[in-house]
Amino acid sequence: MNKNSLVENLSAKLSIPRSEAERMLNTLVDVITETLKKGEEVSITGFGQFVVVDRSARAGVNPQNPTEKIQIGATKVPKFRAGKSLKEAVRGTI
């Protein structure tokens, strides 16, 4: 499902105009992004957590020249950890 499909689903389920559903989704994404940029986590009970994790420096290979070794620097990356209810729903145990 892409963003447009998600907006359409929200609009239908909530009986609101598509533009309002899109504004709600964009606002949610903005709030999650801003919170993660501050290094804080976003936790939605039963659904999961959006967190920032540190990825350590590592050796890599230049994709344009596979014989060339490169050093990839340490960085922070966003990560989603699924909650118990979401995991159970996907497994079909709910």
PDB file of N, CA and C in Angstrom:
ATOM      1  N   MET A   1       0.852  -1.172   0.000  1.00  0.00           N
ATOM      2  CA  MET A   1       0.000   0.000   0.000  1.00  0.00           C
ATOM      3  C   MET A   1       0.896   1.234   0.000  1.00  0.00           C
ATOM      4  N   ASN A   2       0.616   2.159  -0.894  1.00  0.00           N
ATOM      5  CA  ASN A   2       1.391   3.398  -0.934  1.00  0.00           C
ATOM      6  C   ASN A   2       0.630   4.515  -0.219  1.00  0.00           C
ATOM      7  N   LYS A   3       1.210   5.704  -0.231  1.00  0.00           N
ATOM      8  CA  LYS A   3       0.618   6.823   0.507  1.00  0.00           C
ATOM      9  C   LYS A   3      -0.789   7.154  -0.003  1.00  0.00           C
ATOM     10  N   ASN A   4      -0.974   7.176  -1.317  1.00  0.00           N
ATOM     11  CA  ASN A   4      -2.293   7.495  -1.866  1.00  0.00           C
ATOM     12  C   ASN A   4      -3.345   6.485  -1.423  1.00  0.00           C
ATOM     13  N   SER A   5      -2.997   5.215  -1.433  1.00  0.00           N
ATOM     14  CA  SER A   5      -3.934   4.178  -0.989  1.00  0.00           C
ATOM     15  C   SER A   5      -4.253   4.337   0.489  1.00  0.00           C
ATOM     16  N   LEU A   6      -3.249   4.666   1.269  1.00  0.00           N
ATOM     17  CA  LEU A   6      -3.454   4.865   2.703  1.00  0.00           C
ATOM     18  C   LEU A   6      -4.389   6.047   2.948  1.00  0.00           C
ATOM     19  N   VAL A   7      -4.190   7.127   2.220  1.00  0.00           N
ATOM     20  CA  VAL A   7      -5.061   8.301   2.345  1.00  0.00           C
ATOM     21  C   VAL A   7      -6.494   7.933   1.959  1.00  0.00           C
ATOM     22  N   GLU A   8      -6.663   7.190   0.880  1.00  0.00           N
ATOM     23  CA  GLU A   8      -8.000   6.766   0.451  1.00  0.00           C
ATOM     24  C   GLU A   8      -8.672   5.912   1.523  1.00  0.00           C
ATOM     25  N   ASN A   9      -7.921   4.976   2.116  1.00  0.00           N
ATOM     26  CA  ASN A   9      -8.464   4.123   3.186  1.00  0.00           C
ATOM     27  C   ASN A   9      -8.871   4.948   4.398  1.00  0.00           C
ATOM     28  N   LEU A  10      -8.013   5.874   4.811  1.00  0.00           N
ATOM     29  CA  LEU A  10      -8.341   6.742   5.947  1.00  0.00           C
ATOM     30  C   LEU A  10      -9.601   7.548   5.664  1.00  0.00           C
ATOM     31  N   SER A  11      -9.670   8.102   4.478  1.00  0.00           N
ATOM     32  CA  SER A  11     -10.817   8.907   4.088  1.00  0.00           C
ATOM     33  C   SER A  11     -12.107   8.092   4.152  1.00  0.00           C
ATOM     34  N   ALA A  12     -12.067   6.881   3.630  1.00  0.00           N
ATOM     35  CA  ALA A  12     -13.257   6.025   3.621  1.00  0.00           C
ATOM     36  C   ALA A  12     -13.642   5.571   5.027  1.00  0.00           C
ATOM     37  N   LYS A  13     -12.668   5.116   5.811  1.00  0.00           N
ATOM     38  CA  LYS A  13     -12.965   4.599   7.154  1.00  0.00           C
ATOM     39  C   LYS A  13     -13.453   5.678   8.108  1.00  0.00           C
ATOM     40  N   LEU A  14     -12.947   6.899   7.948  1.00  0.00           N
ATOM     41  CA  LEU A  14     -13.322   7.983   8.849  1.00  0.00           C
ATOM     42  C   LEU A  14     -14.435   8.869   8.284  1.00  0.00           C
ATOM     43  N   SER A  15     -14.859   8.579   7.059  1.00  0.00           N
ATOM     44  CA  SER A  15     -15.892   9.378   6.378  1.00  0.00           C
ATOM     45  C   SER A  15     -15.534  10.867   6.382  1.00  0.00           C
ATOM     46  N   ILE A  16     -14.304  11.139   5.964  1.00  0.00           N
ATOM     47  CA  ILE A  16     -13.836  12.522   5.875  1.00  0.00           C
ATOM     48  C   ILE A  16     -13.320  12.760   4.459  1.00  0.00           C
ATOM     49  N   PRO A  17     -13.226  14.017   4.052  1.00  0.00           N
ATOM     50  CA  PRO A  17     -12.697  14.299   2.706  1.00  0.00           C
ATOM     51  C   PRO A  17     -11.251  13.813   2.568  1.00  0.00           C
ATOM     52  N   ARG A  18     -10.901  13.456   1.339  1.00  0.00           N
ATOM     53  CA  ARG A  18      -9.551  12.962   1.061  1.00  0.00           C
ATOM     54  C   ARG A  18      -8.496  13.981   1.482  1.00  0.00           C
ATOM     55  N   SER A  19      -8.760  15.250   1.255  1.00  0.00           N
ATOM     56  CA  SER A  19      -7.786  16.292   1.603  1.00  0.00           C
ATOM     57  C   SER A  19      -7.530  16.330   3.110  1.00  0.00           C
ATOM     58  N   GLU A  20      -8.570  16.112   3.897  1.00  0.00           N
ATOM     59  CA  GLU A  20      -8.423  16.095   5.360  1.00  0.00           C
ATOM     60  C   GLU A  20      -7.622  14.865   5.800  1.00  0.00           C
ATOM     61  N   ALA A  21      -7.892  13.720   5.178  1.00  0.00           N
ATOM     62  CA  ALA A  21      -7.150  12.496   5.506  1.00  0.00           C
ATOM     63  C   ALA A  21      -5.675  12.663   5.157  1.00  0.00           C
ATOM     64  N   GLU A  22      -5.396  13.290   4.021  1.00  0.00           N
ATOM     65  CA  GLU A  22      -4.004  13.515   3.620  1.00  0.00           C
ATOM     66  C   GLU A  22      -3.310  14.468   4.590  1.00  0.00           C
ATOM     67  N   ARG A  23      -4.013  15.507   5.019  1.00  0.00           N
ATOM     68  CA  ARG A  23      -3.446  16.452   5.984  1.00  0.00           C
ATOM     69  C   ARG A  23      -3.137  15.753   7.302  1.00  0.00           C
ATOM     70  N   MET A  24      -4.030  14.865   7.744  1.00  0.00           N
ATOM     71  CA  MET A  24      -3.814  14.118   8.990  1.00  0.00           C
ATOM     72  C   MET A  24      -2.579  13.222   8.874  1.00  0.00           C
ATOM     73  N   LEU A  25      -2.467  12.501   7.760  1.00  0.00           N
ATOM     74  CA  LEU A  25      -1.330  11.605   7.564  1.00  0.00           C
ATOM     75  C   LEU A  25      -0.026  12.394   7.495  1.00  0.00           C
ATOM     76  N   ASN A  26      -0.024  13.494   6.750  1.00  0.00           N
ATOM     77  CA  ASN A  26       1.184  14.326   6.650  1.00  0.00           C
ATOM     78  C   ASN A  26       1.590  14.873   8.008  1.00  0.00           C
ATOM     79  N   THR A  27       0.609  15.279   8.807  1.00  0.00           N
ATOM     80  CA  THR A  27       0.898  15.800  10.143  1.00  0.00           C
ATOM     81  C   THR A  27       1.493  14.714  11.026  1.00  0.00           C
ATOM     82  N   LEU A  28       0.940  13.511  10.969  1.00  0.00           N
ATOM     83  CA  LEU A  28       1.468  12.392  11.754  1.00  0.00           C
ATOM     84  C   LEU A  28       2.921  12.106  11.379  1.00  0.00           C
ATOM     85  N   VAL A  29       3.195  12.045  10.087  1.00  0.00           N
ATOM     86  CA  VAL A  29       4.563  11.782   9.624  1.00  0.00           C
ATOM     87  C   VAL A  29       5.503  12.904  10.072  1.00  0.00           C
ATOM     88  N   ASP A  30       5.050  14.153   9.985  1.00  0.00           N
ATOM     89  CA  ASP A  30       5.871  15.292  10.418  1.00  0.00           C
ATOM     90  C   ASP A  30       6.187  15.220  11.908  1.00  0.00           C
ATOM     91  N   VAL A  31       5.188  14.902  12.723  1.00  0.00           N
ATOM     92  CA  VAL A  31       5.393  14.820  14.179  1.00  0.00           C
ATOM     93  C   VAL A  31       6.375  13.698  14.513  1.00  0.00           C
ATOM     94  N   ILE A  32       6.215  12.542  13.890  1.00  0.00           N
ATOM     95  CA  ILE A  32       7.135  11.422  14.135  1.00  0.00           C
ATOM     96  C   ILE A  32       8.547  11.808  13.703  1.00  0.00           C
ATOM     97  N   THR A  33       8.682  12.422  12.539  1.00  0.00           N
ATOM     98  CA  THR A  33       9.998  12.820  12.028  1.00  0.00           C
ATOM     99  C   THR A  33      10.677  13.824  12.949  1.00  0.00           C
ATOM    100  N   GLU A  34       9.955  14.849  13.365  1.00  0.00           N
ATOM    101  CA  GLU A  34      10.531  15.870  14.248  1.00  0.00           C
ATOM    102  C   GLU A  34      10.948  15.273  15.592  1.00  0.00           C
ATOM    103  N   THR A  35      10.152  14.362  16.116  1.00  0.00           N
ATOM    104  CA  THR A  35      10.482  13.724  17.394  1.00  0.00           C
ATOM    105  C   THR A  35      11.745  12.882  17.262  1.00  0.00           C
ATOM    106  N   LEU A  36      11.860  12.119  16.181  1.00  0.00           N
ATOM    107  CA  LEU A  36      13.051  11.296  15.962  1.00  0.00           C
ATOM    108  C   LEU A  36      14.286  12.166  15.740  1.00  0.00           C
ATOM    109  N   LYS A  37      14.130  13.300  15.060  1.00  0.00           N
ATOM    110  CA  LYS A  37      15.265  14.206  14.847  1.00  0.00           C
ATOM    111  C   LYS A  37      15.819  14.720  16.165  1.00  0.00           C
ATOM    112  N   LYS A  38      14.966  14.820  17.185  1.00  0.00           N
ATOM    113  CA  LYS A  38      15.406  15.256  18.513  1.00  0.00           C
ATOM    114  C   LYS A  38      16.036  14.106  19.296  1.00  0.00           C
ATOM    115  N   GLY A  39      16.054  12.903  18.718  1.00  0.00           N
ATOM    116  CA  GLY A  39      16.629  11.748  19.397  1.00  0.00           C
ATOM    117  C   GLY A  39      15.665  11.059  20.344  1.00  0.00           C
ATOM    118  N   GLU A  40      14.394  11.425  20.281  1.00  0.00           N
ATOM    119  CA  GLU A  40      13.387  10.825  21.151  1.00  0.00           C
ATOM    120  C   GLU A  40      12.659   9.718  20.393  1.00  0.00           C
ATOM    121  N   GLU A  41      11.986   8.848  21.137  1.00  0.00           N
ATOM    122  CA  GLU A  41      11.242   7.770  20.491  1.00  0.00           C
ATOM    123  C   GLU A  41       9.756   8.095  20.478  1.00  0.00           C
ATOM    124  N   VAL A  42       9.046   7.463  19.546  1.00  0.00           N
ATOM    125  CA  VAL A  42       7.595   7.590  19.452  1.00  0.00           C
ATOM    126  C   VAL A  42       7.027   6.199  19.681  1.00  0.00           C
ATOM    127  N   SER A  43       6.201   6.071  20.704  1.00  0.00           N
ATOM    128  CA  SER A  43       5.647   4.774  21.067  1.00  0.00           C
ATOM    129  C   SER A  43       4.130   4.811  20.937  1.00  0.00           C
ATOM    130  N   ILE A  44       3.577   3.884  20.160  1.00  0.00           N
ATOM    131  CA  ILE A  44       2.134   3.743  20.009  1.00  0.00           C
ATOM    132  C   ILE A  44       1.788   2.368  20.564  1.00  0.00           C
ATOM    133  N   THR A  45       1.171   2.358  21.735  1.00  0.00           N
ATOM    134  CA  THR A  45       0.890   1.113  22.449  1.00  0.00           C
ATOM    135  C   THR A  45       0.173   0.112  21.548  1.00  0.00           C
ATOM    136  N   GLY A  46       0.698  -1.110  21.513  1.00  0.00           N
ATOM    137  CA  GLY A  46       0.120  -2.179  20.719  1.00  0.00           C
ATOM    138  C   GLY A  46       0.563  -2.173  19.273  1.00  0.00           C
ATOM    139  N   PHE A  47       0.942  -1.018  18.754  1.00  0.00           N
ATOM    140  CA  PHE A  47       1.365  -0.919  17.359  1.00  0.00           C
ATOM    141  C   PHE A  47       2.875  -1.043  17.238  1.00  0.00           C
ATOM    142  N   GLY A  48       3.614  -0.212  17.978  1.00  0.00           N
ATOM    143  CA  GLY A  48       5.066  -0.307  17.927  1.00  0.00           C
ATOM    144  C   GLY A  48       5.751   0.983  18.321  1.00  0.00           C
ATOM    145  N   GLN A  49       7.067   0.989  18.138  1.00  0.00           N
ATOM    146  CA  GLN A  49       7.902   2.132  18.499  1.00  0.00           C
ATOM    147  C   GLN A  49       8.749   2.545  17.307  1.00  0.00           C
ATOM    148  N   PHE A  50       8.832   3.851  17.112  1.00  0.00           N
ATOM    149  CA  PHE A  50       9.779   4.420  16.171  1.00  0.00           C
ATOM    150  C   PHE A  50      10.934   4.926  17.021  1.00  0.00           C
ATOM    151  N   VAL A  51      12.152   4.458  16.736  1.00  0.00           N
ATOM    152  CA  VAL A  51      13.318   4.829  17.530  1.00  0.00           C
ATOM    153  C   VAL A  51      14.476   5.207  16.608  1.00  0.00           C
ATOM    154  N   VAL A  52      15.466   5.884  17.192  1.00  0.00           N
ATOM    155  CA  VAL A  52      16.701   6.201  16.476  1.00  0.00           C
ATOM    156  C   VAL A  52      17.791   5.317  17.064  1.00  0.00           C
ATOM    157  N   VAL A  53      18.510   4.617  16.197  1.00  0.00           N
ATOM    158  CA  VAL A  53      19.601   3.762  16.658  1.00  0.00           C
ATOM    159  C   VAL A  53      20.904   4.224  16.003  1.00  0.00           C
ATOM    160  N   ASP A  54      22.003   3.980  16.699  1.00  0.00           N
ATOM    161  CA  ASP A  54      23.324   4.315  16.165  1.00  0.00           C
ATOM    162  C   ASP A  54      23.834   3.146  15.335  1.00  0.00           C
ATOM    163  N   ARG A  55      24.236   3.436  14.121  1.00  0.00           N
ATOM    164  CA  ARG A  55      24.856   2.418  13.276  1.00  0.00           C
ATOM    165  C   ARG A  55      26.350   2.704  13.286  1.00  0.00           C
ATOM    166  N   SER A  56      27.147   1.735  13.710  1.00  0.00           N
ATOM    167  CA  SER A  56      28.586   1.956  13.821  1.00  0.00           C
ATOM    168  C   SER A  56      29.264   1.993  12.453  1.00  0.00           C
ATOM    169  N   ALA A  57      30.456   2.554  12.458  1.00  0.00           N
ATOM    170  CA  ALA A  57      31.257   2.623  11.235  1.00  0.00           C
ATOM    171  C   ALA A  57      31.597   1.204  10.797  1.00  0.00           C
ATOM    172  N   ARG A  58      31.727   1.042   9.499  1.00  0.00           N
ATOM    173  CA  ARG A  58      32.027  -0.292   8.990  1.00  0.00           C
ATOM    174  C   ARG A  58      32.737  -0.189   7.642  1.00  0.00           C
ATOM    175  N   ALA A  59      33.364  -1.276   7.261  1.00  0.00           N
ATOM    176  CA  ALA A  59      34.027  -1.336   5.965  1.00  0.00           C
ATOM    177  C   ALA A  59      32.991  -1.694   4.911  1.00  0.00           C
ATOM    178  N   GLY A  60      33.156  -1.149   3.727  1.00  0.00           N
ATOM    179  CA  GLY A  60      32.237  -1.436   2.636  1.00  0.00           C
ATOM    180  C   GLY A  60      32.981  -1.560   1.328  1.00  0.00           C
ATOM    181  N   VAL A  61      32.213  -1.722   0.256  1.00  0.00           N
ATOM    182  CA  VAL A  61      32.776  -1.856  -1.081  1.00  0.00           C
ATOM    183  C   VAL A  61      32.152  -0.783  -1.965  1.00  0.00           C
ATOM    184  N   ASN A  62      32.970  -0.118  -2.755  1.00  0.00           N
ATOM    185  CA  ASN A  62      32.484   0.884  -3.693  1.00  0.00           C
ATOM    186  C   ASN A  62      31.662   0.173  -4.773  1.00  0.00           C
ATOM    187  N   PRO A  63      30.351   0.479  -4.900  1.00  0.00           N
ATOM    188  CA  PRO A  63      29.532  -0.227  -5.879  1.00  0.00           C
ATOM    189  C   PRO A  63      29.941   0.046  -7.330  1.00  0.00           C
ATOM    190  N   GLN A  64      30.616   1.173  -7.579  1.00  0.00           N
ATOM    191  CA  GLN A  64      31.068   1.474  -8.937  1.00  0.00           C
ATOM    192  C   GLN A  64      32.411   0.824  -9.252  1.00  0.00           C
ATOM    193  N   ASN A  65      33.126   0.407  -8.206  1.00  0.00           N
ATOM    194  CA  ASN A  65      34.410  -0.265  -8.382  1.00  0.00           C
ATOM    195  C   ASN A  65      34.521  -1.320  -7.283  1.00  0.00           C
ATOM    196  N   PRO A  66      33.974  -2.513  -7.502  1.00  0.00           N
ATOM    197  CA  PRO A  66      33.902  -3.537  -6.453  1.00  0.00           C
ATOM    198  C   PRO A  66      35.237  -3.954  -5.839  1.00  0.00           C
ATOM    199  N   THR A  67      36.345  -3.638  -6.480  1.00  0.00           N
ATOM    200  CA  THR A  67      37.636  -4.002  -5.898  1.00  0.00           C
ATOM    201  C   THR A  67      38.117  -2.955  -4.897  1.00  0.00           C
ATOM    202  N   GLU A  68      37.460  -1.799  -4.878  1.00  0.00           N
ATOM    203  CA  GLU A  68      37.862  -0.714  -3.980  1.00  0.00           C
ATOM    204  C   GLU A  68      37.118  -0.813  -2.647  1.00  0.00           C
ATOM    205  N   LYS A  69      37.875  -0.868  -1.579  1.00  0.00           N
ATOM    206  CA  LYS A  69      37.300  -0.892  -0.229  1.00  0.00           C
ATOM    207  C   LYS A  69      37.102   0.546   0.238  1.00  0.00           C
ATOM    208  N   ILE A  70      35.977   0.799   0.913  1.00  0.00           N
ATOM    209  CA  ILE A  70      35.711   2.131   1.448  1.00  0.00           C
ATOM    210  C   ILE A  70      35.303   2.010   2.910  1.00  0.00           C
ATOM    211  N   GLN A  71      35.430   3.105   3.631  1.00  0.00           N
ATOM    212  CA  GLN A  71      35.007   3.144   5.032  1.00  0.00           C
ATOM    213  C   GLN A  71      33.684   3.897   5.087  1.00  0.00           C
ATOM    214  N   ILE A  72      32.675   3.273   5.652  1.00  0.00           N
ATOM    215  CA  ILE A  72      31.367   3.901   5.816  1.00  0.00           C
ATOM    216  C   ILE A  72      31.289   4.403   7.251  1.00  0.00           C
ATOM    217  N   GLY A  73      31.046   5.683   7.414  1.00  0.00           N
ATOM    218  CA  GLY A  73      31.048   6.307   8.736  1.00  0.00           C
ATOM    219  C   GLY A  73      29.858   5.924   9.601  1.00  0.00           C
ATOM    220  N   ALA A  74      30.011   6.146  10.894  1.00  0.00           N
ATOM    221  CA  ALA A  74      28.924   5.907  11.844  1.00  0.00           C
ATOM    222  C   ALA A  74      27.805   6.907  11.568  1.00  0.00           C
ATOM    223  N   THR A  75      26.582   6.495  11.826  1.00  0.00           N
ATOM    224  CA  THR A  75      25.434   7.368  11.586  1.00  0.00           C
ATOM    225  C   THR A  75      24.256   6.953  12.457  1.00  0.00           C
ATOM    226  N   LYS A  76      23.253   7.780  12.486  1.00  0.00           N
ATOM    227  CA  LYS A  76      22.017   7.460  13.193  1.00  0.00           C
ATOM    228  C   LYS A  76      20.974   7.096  12.146  1.00  0.00           C
ATOM    229  N   VAL A  77      20.176   6.063  12.430  1.00  0.00           N
ATOM    230  CA  VAL A  77      19.139   5.642  11.491  1.00  0.00           C
ATOM    231  C   VAL A  77      17.825   5.410  12.235  1.00  0.00           C
ATOM    232  N   PRO A  78      16.699   5.685  11.573  1.00  0.00           N
ATOM    233  CA  PRO A  78      15.412   5.401  12.198  1.00  0.00           C
ATOM    234  C   PRO A  78      15.112   3.906  12.111  1.00  0.00           C
ATOM    235  N   LYS A  79      14.388   3.412  13.100  1.00  0.00           N
ATOM    236  CA  LYS A  79      14.032   1.995  13.125  1.00  0.00           C
ATOM    237  C   LYS A  79      12.626   1.868  13.698  1.00  0.00           C
ATOM    238  N   PHE A  80      11.874   0.902  13.193  1.00  0.00           N
ATOM    239  CA  PHE A  80      10.545   0.629  13.729  1.00  0.00           C
ATOM    240  C   PHE A  80      10.576  -0.732  14.401  1.00  0.00           C
ATOM    241  N   ARG A  81      10.078  -0.780  15.624  1.00  0.00           N
ATOM    242  CA  ARG A  81       9.967  -2.045  16.359  1.00  0.00           C
ATOM    243  C   ARG A  81       8.483  -2.347  16.520  1.00  0.00           C
ATOM    244  N   ALA A  82       8.028  -3.409  15.910  1.00  0.00           N
ATOM    245  CA  ALA A  82       6.608  -3.764  15.960  1.00  0.00           C
ATOM    246  C   ALA A  82       6.200  -4.164  17.373  1.00  0.00           C
ATOM    247  N   GLY A  83       4.995  -3.748  17.763  1.00  0.00           N
ATOM    248  CA  GLY A  83       4.444  -4.091  19.067  1.00  0.00           C
ATOM    249  C   GLY A  83       3.789  -5.462  19.050  1.00  0.00           C
ATOM    250  N   LYS A  84       3.448  -5.950  20.225  1.00  0.00           N
ATOM    251  CA  LYS A  84       2.889  -7.290  20.374  1.00  0.00           C
ATOM    252  C   LYS A  84       1.589  -7.461  19.581  1.00  0.00           C
ATOM    253  N   SER A  85       0.675  -6.513  19.689  1.00  0.00           N
ATOM    254  CA  SER A  85      -0.612  -6.630  18.990  1.00  0.00           C
ATOM    255  C   SER A  85      -0.428  -6.667  17.477  1.00  0.00           C
ATOM    256  N   LEU A  86       0.469  -5.848  16.960  1.00  0.00           N
ATOM    257  CA  LEU A  86       0.730  -5.839  15.520  1.00  0.00           C
ATOM    258  C   LEU A  86       1.331  -7.171  15.082  1.00  0.00           C
ATOM    259  N   LYS A  87       2.288  -7.677  15.839  1.00  0.00           N
ATOM    260  CA  LYS A  87       2.905  -8.966  15.503  1.00  0.00           C
ATOM    261  C   LYS A  87       1.868 -10.076  15.481  1.00  0.00           C
ATOM    262  N   GLU A  88       0.998 -10.095  16.495  1.00  0.00           N
ATOM    263  CA  GLU A  88      -0.034 -11.129  16.566  1.00  0.00           C
ATOM    264  C   GLU A  88      -1.026 -11.003  15.414  1.00  0.00           C
ATOM    265  N   ALA A  89      -1.382  -9.785  15.043  1.00  0.00           N
ATOM    266  CA  ALA A  89      -2.312  -9.577  13.934  1.00  0.00           C
ATOM    267  C   ALA A  89      -1.713 -10.079  12.618  1.00  0.00           C
ATOM    268  N   VAL A  90      -0.431  -9.810  12.402  1.00  0.00           N
ATOM    269  CA  VAL A  90       0.233 -10.246  11.173  1.00  0.00           C
ATOM    270  C   VAL A  90       0.349 -11.768  11.134  1.00  0.00           C
ATOM    271  N   ARG A  91       0.618 -12.372  12.279  1.00  0.00           N
ATOM    272  CA  ARG A  91       0.717 -13.835  12.360  1.00  0.00           C
ATOM    273  C   ARG A  91      -0.644 -14.509  12.208  1.00  0.00           C
ATOM    274  N   GLY A  92      -1.705 -13.727  12.436  1.00  0.00           N
ATOM    275  CA  GLY A  92      -3.044 -14.301  12.366  1.00  0.00           C
ATOM    276  C   GLY A  92      -3.494 -14.932  13.658  1.00  0.00           C
ATOM    277  N   THR A  93      -2.849 -14.573  14.772  1.00  0.00           N
ATOM    278  CA  THR A  93      -3.216 -15.163  16.061  1.00  0.00           C
ATOM    279  C   THR A  93      -4.221 -14.309  16.814  1.00  0.00           C
ATOM    280  N   ILE A  94      -4.656 -13.207  16.218  1.00  0.00           N
ATOM    281  CA  ILE A  94      -5.691 -12.377  16.870  1.00  0.00           C
ATOM    282  C   ILE A  94      -7.008 -12.651  16.194  1.00  0.00           C
TER     283      ILE A  94
END
